[in-house]
Amino acid sequence: DITDEDIRSVVEVLRSDFLTQGPQVEKFEAALRATTGAGYAVAVANATAALHLSCLALGIGPGDEVWTSPNTFVASANCARYCGACVDFVDIDPRTYNLSVPALEKKLKSGRIPKALIPVHFAGQSCDMESVAALAKQYGFFVIEDASHAVGGKYKGRPIGSCDYSDLAVFSFHPVKIVTTGEGGAVLCNDHKLADRVALLRSHGITRDADLMTEPSHGPWYYQQMELGWNYRLTDIQAALGASQLRRLQAYIERRHELAERYDRLLADLPVSIPYRTREARSAFHLYAIRLELKKIKPTHRQVFESLRENGIGVQLHYIPVHLQPDYKRLGFRS
Ligand SMILES: *Cc1c(COP(=O)(O)O)cnc(C)c1O
């Protein structure tokens, strides 16, 4: 959904003095803080970069373990491997398809403790974050919410991204997600040290802030690289599109709920399970996931899928479990 106003916002940037690292990124970050209530927002090139920088900001590295859900896009797990850490998976709840808290508790009791857990808010519905946060406190691990599906969603009446129950949260602004910047992502948090670290690593690990330097600044041209960072910046062109889109966030979520209720009604008598809603969450409904009751029907999963596609219904399978990807099987994971 790209409106004339979105296009005008982008064209304005193209006619301005800055195409990247200008005022639009800061405005977009301020809009993300206002939307979520988080103290800090750092806009980056995509959610994969946001996950990578979140892991780095928490000091995740070789010898560490990071756990996530297998029912997600590969990026939720890959970010830990970029840092040299090992990945493991916590099984999901068959009703919500989110990471199962009892499964998490059982895994923690077996003796291994991850350095961080990355719960994924599948389809836009929050995981049971209160229980996750209680376990994080009890066992001592960090929590990064992969909220790529969930911008605009709520948990216990508070916006996803507020980080009330986590150290950091990550959004994606890829075009398939709820609001878009073409490619883009963001890290939200309430700790200024984490936010500063993410911002530093987003731009090569370079600072122009004299207070952070190892010796007095040599002059106005001077900068220092404090550690090895990346070029994970969002452009001003993208940020202007994002800020314009974000103004329609509430309308998008309401429309998605209307459509979800219509699907609920129309699918009620068919042999499928419709999305289960928890009491604590208001989903952003990035996806409306149904599960076929295959025992009750003759056609195969593939036949139903193909016939829906042939009828112009853009279905997709979410997800191929991450641990069954060849690159993960090579690490020893099995079904
Ligand atoms: C889309 C997605 C990502 C990656 O987002 P990009 O912005 O494309 O890097 C990560 N995690 C989940 C759950 C996603 O759906």
Coordinates of C-alpha atoms and ligand atoms in Angstrom, one line a residue:
D1 CA 0.0 0.0 0.0
I2 CA 1.9 3.0 -1.3
T3 CA -0.1 6.3 -1.2
D4 CA 0.4 9.6 -3.1
E5 CA 1.5 11.0 0.3
D6 CA 4.2 8.2 0.6
I7 CA 5.4 9.1 -2.8
R8 CA 5.5 12.9 -2.0
S9 CA 7.5 12.2 1.2
V10 CA 10.1 10.2 -0.8
V11 CA 10.3 12.8 -3.7
E12 CA 10.9 15.6 -1.1
V13 CA 13.9 13.7 0.2
L14 CA 15.2 13.2 -3.4
R15 CA 15.0 17.0 -3.9
S16 CA 16.7 17.7 -0.5
D17 CA 20.4 17.9 0.6
F18 CA 20.5 14.5 2.2
L19 CA 19.9 11.1 0.7
T20 CA 21.2 9.2 3.7
Q21 CA 22.3 9.9 7.3
G22 CA 20.2 13.0 7.3
P23 CA 17.2 14.3 9.3
Q24 CA 14.7 11.7 8.0
V25 CA 16.2 8.8 9.8
E26 CA 16.0 10.7 13.1
K27 CA 12.4 11.6 12.4
F28 CA 11.5 8.0 11.7
E29 CA 13.3 6.8 14.9
A30 CA 11.3 9.4 16.9
A31 CA 8.1 8.1 15.3
L32 CA 9.1 4.5 16.2
R33 CA 9.6 5.6 19.8
A34 CA 6.3 7.3 19.9
T35 CA 4.6 4.3 18.4
T36 CA 6.1 1.8 20.8
G37 CA 6.8 3.7 24.0
A38 CA 10.4 2.4 23.9
G39 CA 13.1 4.8 25.1
Y40 CA 15.4 4.2 22.1
A41 CA 14.9 3.3 18.4
V42 CA 17.8 2.7 16.0
A43 CA 16.8 2.3 12.3
V44 CA 18.9 -0.1 10.3
A45 CA 19.2 -1.6 6.8
N46 CA 16.9 -4.6 7.5
A47 CA 15.6 -6.8 10.4
T48 CA 18.4 -9.3 9.8
A49 CA 20.9 -6.5 10.5
A50 CA 18.8 -5.5 13.5
L51 CA 19.0 -9.0 14.9
H52 CA 22.8 -9.2 14.2
L53 CA 23.4 -5.9 16.0
S54 CA 21.2 -6.8 18.9
C55 CA 23.3 -10.0 19.4
L56 CA 26.5 -8.0 19.2
A57 CA 25.3 -5.3 21.6
L58 CA 24.6 -8.0 24.2
G59 CA 28.1 -9.3 23.7
I60 CA 27.1 -12.6 22.1
G61 CA 30.1 -14.4 20.6
P62 CA 32.0 -17.7 20.3
G63 CA 31.1 -20.2 23.1
D64 CA 27.6 -18.7 23.6
E65 CA 24.3 -20.3 22.8
V66 CA 21.3 -18.5 21.5
W67 CA 17.9 -20.2 21.4
T68 CA 15.0 -19.4 19.2
S69 CA 11.8 -20.8 17.7
P70 CA 12.1 -23.3 14.7
N71 CA 8.9 -21.8 13.3
T72 CA 10.4 -18.7 11.9
F73 CA 12.3 -17.2 9.0
V74 CA 16.0 -18.3 9.0
A75 CA 17.2 -14.8 10.0
S76 CA 16.0 -15.3 13.6
A77 CA 18.6 -18.1 14.0
N78 CA 21.3 -16.9 11.6
C79 CA 22.1 -13.7 13.6
A80 CA 23.7 -15.8 16.4
R81 CA 25.9 -17.7 14.0
Y82 CA 27.1 -14.4 12.5
C83 CA 28.6 -13.7 16.0
G84 CA 30.2 -17.1 16.2
A85 CA 27.6 -18.4 18.7
C86 CA 25.7 -21.7 18.5
V87 CA 22.0 -21.9 17.9
D88 CA 19.4 -24.2 19.4
F89 CA 15.7 -24.4 19.1
V90 CA 12.8 -24.5 21.6
D91 CA 9.6 -26.3 20.4
I92 CA 6.4 -24.4 19.7
D93 CA 2.9 -24.3 21.2
P94 CA 0.6 -26.2 18.8
R95 CA -2.2 -23.6 19.3
T96 CA -0.3 -20.3 18.8
Y97 CA 2.7 -21.7 16.9
N98 CA 4.8 -19.5 19.1
L99 CA 7.7 -20.7 21.3
S100 CA 6.3 -22.9 24.1
V101 CA 7.0 -21.7 27.6
P102 CA 6.7 -25.2 29.1
A103 CA 9.2 -26.5 26.5
L104 CA 11.5 -23.6 27.3
E105 CA 11.3 -24.4 31.0
K106 CA 12.0 -28.0 30.5
K107 CA 15.0 -27.2 28.3
L108 CA 16.4 -24.8 30.9
K109 CA 16.0 -27.5 33.7
S110 CA 18.1 -29.9 31.7
G111 CA 21.1 -27.7 32.7
R112 CA 22.1 -25.7 29.6
I113 CA 21.5 -21.9 29.8
P114 CA 21.5 -19.7 26.6
K115 CA 23.1 -16.3 26.6
A116 CA 20.0 -15.0 24.9
L117 CA 16.6 -16.2 23.8
I118 CA 14.9 -14.9 20.6
P119 CA 11.2 -15.4 20.9
V120 CA 9.4 -14.7 17.6
H121 CA 5.9 -13.2 17.6
F122 CA 4.5 -15.5 14.9
A123 CA 2.0 -13.9 12.6
G124 CA 2.0 -10.8 14.8
Q125 CA 0.7 -12.3 18.0
S126 CA 2.9 -11.8 21.0
C127 CA 4.6 -14.8 22.8
D128 CA 3.8 -15.2 26.5
M129 CA 6.4 -12.6 27.4
E130 CA 5.6 -12.3 31.1
S131 CA 6.6 -15.9 31.6
V132 CA 9.6 -15.6 29.3
A133 CA 10.8 -12.6 31.3
A134 CA 10.3 -14.5 34.6
L135 CA 12.4 -17.4 33.3
A136 CA 15.1 -14.9 31.9
K137 CA 15.4 -13.4 35.4
Q138 CA 15.4 -16.8 37.2
Y139 CA 18.0 -18.4 34.9
G140 CA 20.0 -15.3 33.8
F141 CA 19.7 -14.9 30.0
F142 CA 18.9 -12.0 27.7
V143 CA 15.7 -11.7 25.6
I144 CA 15.6 -10.2 22.0
E145 CA 12.0 -10.1 20.7
D146 CA 11.9 -10.9 16.9
A147 CA 8.9 -8.7 16.3
S148 CA 9.3 -8.6 12.6
H149 CA 5.6 -9.6 12.2
A150 CA 4.3 -7.6 15.1
V151 CA 4.6 -3.8 14.6
G152 CA 1.3 -2.4 15.6
G153 CA 0.4 -5.4 17.8
K154 CA -0.1 -5.3 21.6
Y155 CA 0.6 -7.4 24.6
K156 CA -1.2 -6.8 27.9
G157 CA -2.4 -3.5 26.5
R158 CA 1.0 -2.2 25.7
P159 CA 2.6 -1.8 22.2
I160 CA 4.9 -4.5 20.9
G161 CA 8.4 -3.0 20.9
S162 CA 8.0 -1.3 24.3
C163 CA 10.5 -3.9 25.6
D164 CA 8.7 -4.1 28.9
Y165 CA 9.6 -7.8 29.0
S166 CA 12.8 -7.9 26.9
D167 CA 16.2 -6.3 26.5
L168 CA 15.7 -5.5 22.8
A169 CA 13.0 -5.9 20.1
V170 CA 13.4 -5.9 16.3
F171 CA 11.0 -4.8 13.5
S172 CA 11.2 -5.6 9.8
F173 CA 10.0 -3.1 7.1
H174 CA 10.4 -5.6 4.2
P175 CA 7.5 -5.1 1.7
V176 CA 5.7 -8.3 2.9
K177 CA 5.5 -6.9 6.4
I178 CA 3.0 -4.5 7.9
V179 CA 4.7 -1.1 7.1
T180 CA 7.5 -0.9 4.6
T181 CA 10.6 1.1 3.8
G182 CA 11.5 -1.1 0.8
E183 CA 14.2 -2.8 2.9
G184 CA 14.6 -1.8 6.5
G185 CA 14.5 -2.7 10.1
A186 CA 14.8 -1.2 13.6
V187 CA 16.1 -2.1 17.0
L188 CA 14.0 -0.8 20.0
C189 CA 15.3 -0.8 23.6
N190 CA 15.2 1.1 26.9
D191 CA 18.9 0.9 27.8
H192 CA 20.9 3.8 26.4
K193 CA 24.1 1.8 26.5
L194 CA 22.6 -0.9 24.3
A195 CA 21.2 1.8 21.9
D196 CA 24.5 3.6 21.7
R197 CA 26.3 0.3 20.9
V198 CA 23.8 -0.6 18.2
A199 CA 24.1 2.9 16.7
L200 CA 27.9 2.7 16.7
L201 CA 28.0 -0.8 15.1
R202 CA 25.5 0.3 12.5
S203 CA 28.0 2.7 11.0
H204 CA 31.5 0.9 11.0
G205 CA 32.0 1.3 14.7
I206 CA 33.0 4.9 14.0
T207 CA 32.3 7.8 16.3
R208 CA 32.6 11.6 15.9
D209 CA 31.8 12.2 19.5
A210 CA 34.9 13.6 21.2
D211 CA 33.8 12.2 24.6
L212 CA 34.1 8.7 23.4
M213 CA 37.5 9.0 21.8
T214 CA 40.8 7.7 23.2
E215 CA 42.6 11.1 22.9
P216 CA 41.5 14.7 22.4
S217 CA 39.9 15.3 18.9
H218 CA 42.4 16.4 16.3
G219 CA 39.8 18.8 14.8
P220 CA 36.4 19.0 13.2
W221 CA 37.5 16.4 10.5
Y222 CA 38.4 13.8 13.1
Y223 CA 36.7 10.5 13.7
Q224 CA 37.8 7.2 15.4
Q225 CA 36.8 3.6 14.8
M226 CA 36.3 2.2 18.2
E227 CA 35.6 -1.4 17.2
L228 CA 34.8 -3.4 14.1
G229 CA 31.3 -2.4 12.8
W230 CA 29.2 -2.7 9.7
N231 CA 27.5 -0.4 7.2
Y232 CA 23.9 -1.3 8.2
R233 CA 22.4 2.2 7.7
L234 CA 18.9 3.0 6.5
T235 CA 18.7 5.8 3.9
D236 CA 16.8 9.0 4.4
I237 CA 14.8 8.0 1.3
Q238 CA 13.7 4.8 3.0
A239 CA 13.1 6.5 6.4
A240 CA 10.8 9.1 4.8
L241 CA 8.7 6.3 3.3
G242 CA 8.6 4.5 6.7
A243 CA 7.5 7.6 8.6
S244 CA 4.8 8.2 6.1
Q245 CA 3.6 4.6 6.3
L246 CA 3.7 4.5 10.1
R247 CA 1.0 7.2 10.2
R248 CA -1.4 4.6 8.9
L249 CA -0.3 1.8 11.3
Q250 CA -3.5 1.8 13.4
A251 CA -5.7 1.8 10.3
Y252 CA -3.7 -1.1 8.9
I253 CA -4.1 -3.2 12.0
E254 CA -7.8 -2.5 12.2
R255 CA -8.3 -3.5 8.6
R256 CA -6.3 -6.7 9.2
H257 CA -8.6 -7.5 12.1
E258 CA -11.7 -6.9 10.0
L259 CA -10.4 -9.3 7.3
A260 CA -9.4 -11.9 9.9
E261 CA -12.9 -11.9 11.3
R262 CA -14.3 -12.3 7.8
Y263 CA -12.0 -15.3 7.2
D264 CA -13.1 -16.7 10.6
R265 CA -16.7 -16.6 9.6
L266 CA -16.1 -18.0 6.1
L267 CA -13.9 -20.8 7.2
A268 CA -16.0 -21.8 10.3
D269 CA -17.5 -24.9 8.7
L270 CA -14.4 -26.1 6.9
P271 CA -11.9 -28.7 8.2
V272 CA -9.3 -26.2 9.1
S273 CA -8.1 -24.7 12.4
I274 CA -8.3 -20.9 12.4
P275 CA -5.8 -18.7 14.3
Y276 CA -6.1 -19.1 18.1
R277 CA -6.1 -15.8 19.9
T278 CA -4.6 -15.5 23.4
R279 CA -6.2 -13.2 26.0
E280 CA -3.1 -11.1 26.6
A281 CA -2.3 -10.3 22.9
R282 CA -3.8 -8.2 20.2
S283 CA -2.2 -9.6 17.1
A284 CA -0.9 -7.3 14.3
F285 CA -2.1 -10.1 11.9
H286 CA 0.9 -10.0 9.6
L287 CA -0.3 -13.5 8.6
Y288 CA -3.6 -15.3 9.0
A289 CA -2.4 -18.9 9.4
I290 CA -4.8 -21.9 9.0
R291 CA -3.9 -25.5 9.5
L292 CA -5.6 -28.2 7.4
E293 CA -7.2 -31.0 9.2
L294 CA -5.7 -33.5 6.8
K295 CA -7.2 -36.6 8.4
K296 CA -10.7 -35.2 7.6
I297 CA -10.1 -34.4 3.9
K298 CA -9.1 -36.3 0.7
P299 CA -6.9 -33.7 -1.1
T300 CA -3.3 -33.4 0.0
H301 CA -1.7 -30.3 1.5
R302 CA -0.1 -29.6 -1.8
Q303 CA -3.4 -30.0 -3.8
V304 CA -5.2 -27.5 -1.5
F305 CA -2.2 -25.1 -1.8
E306 CA -2.1 -25.3 -5.6
S307 CA -5.8 -25.0 -6.0
L308 CA -5.9 -21.9 -3.8
R309 CA -3.0 -20.3 -5.8
E310 CA -4.8 -21.2 -9.0
N311 CA -7.8 -19.3 -7.7
G312 CA -5.7 -16.2 -7.1
I313 CA -5.4 -16.6 -3.3
G314 CA -1.8 -15.8 -2.4
V315 CA -1.2 -18.5 0.2
Q316 CA 2.2 -19.4 1.5
L317 CA 3.6 -22.0 3.9
H318 CA 4.9 -20.5 7.2
Y319 CA 7.5 -21.9 7.9
I320 CA 9.8 -24.6 6.8
P321 CA 11.3 -25.4 10.2
V322 CA 14.7 -23.7 10.4
H323 CA 16.5 -26.8 11.8
L324 CA 15.4 -28.8 8.7
Q325 CA 17.3 -26.5 6.3
P326 CA 20.3 -28.3 4.7
D327 CA 22.7 -25.7 6.3
Y328 CA 21.3 -26.5 9.7
K329 CA 21.1 -30.3 9.2
R330 CA 24.8 -30.0 8.4
L331 CA 25.2 -28.8 12.0
G332 CA 23.6 -32.0 13.3
F333 CA 19.9 -31.0 13.6
R334 CA 17.4 -33.6 12.7
S335 CA 13.6 -33.7 12.5
Ligands
LIG1 C1 11.1 -11.0 7.6 C2 11.6 -11.6 8.8 C3 13.0 -11.4 9.2 C4 14.0 -10.7 8.4 O1 13.6 -9.4 8.0 P1 14.4 -8.6 6.9 O2 14.0 -7.2 7.1 O3 14.0 -9.1 5.6 O4 15.9 -8.8 7.2 C5 13.4 -11.9 10.5 N1 12.5 -12.6 11.3 C6 11.3 -12.8 10.9 C7 10.4 -13.6 11.8 C8 10.8 -12.4 9.7 O5 9.5 -12.7 9.3

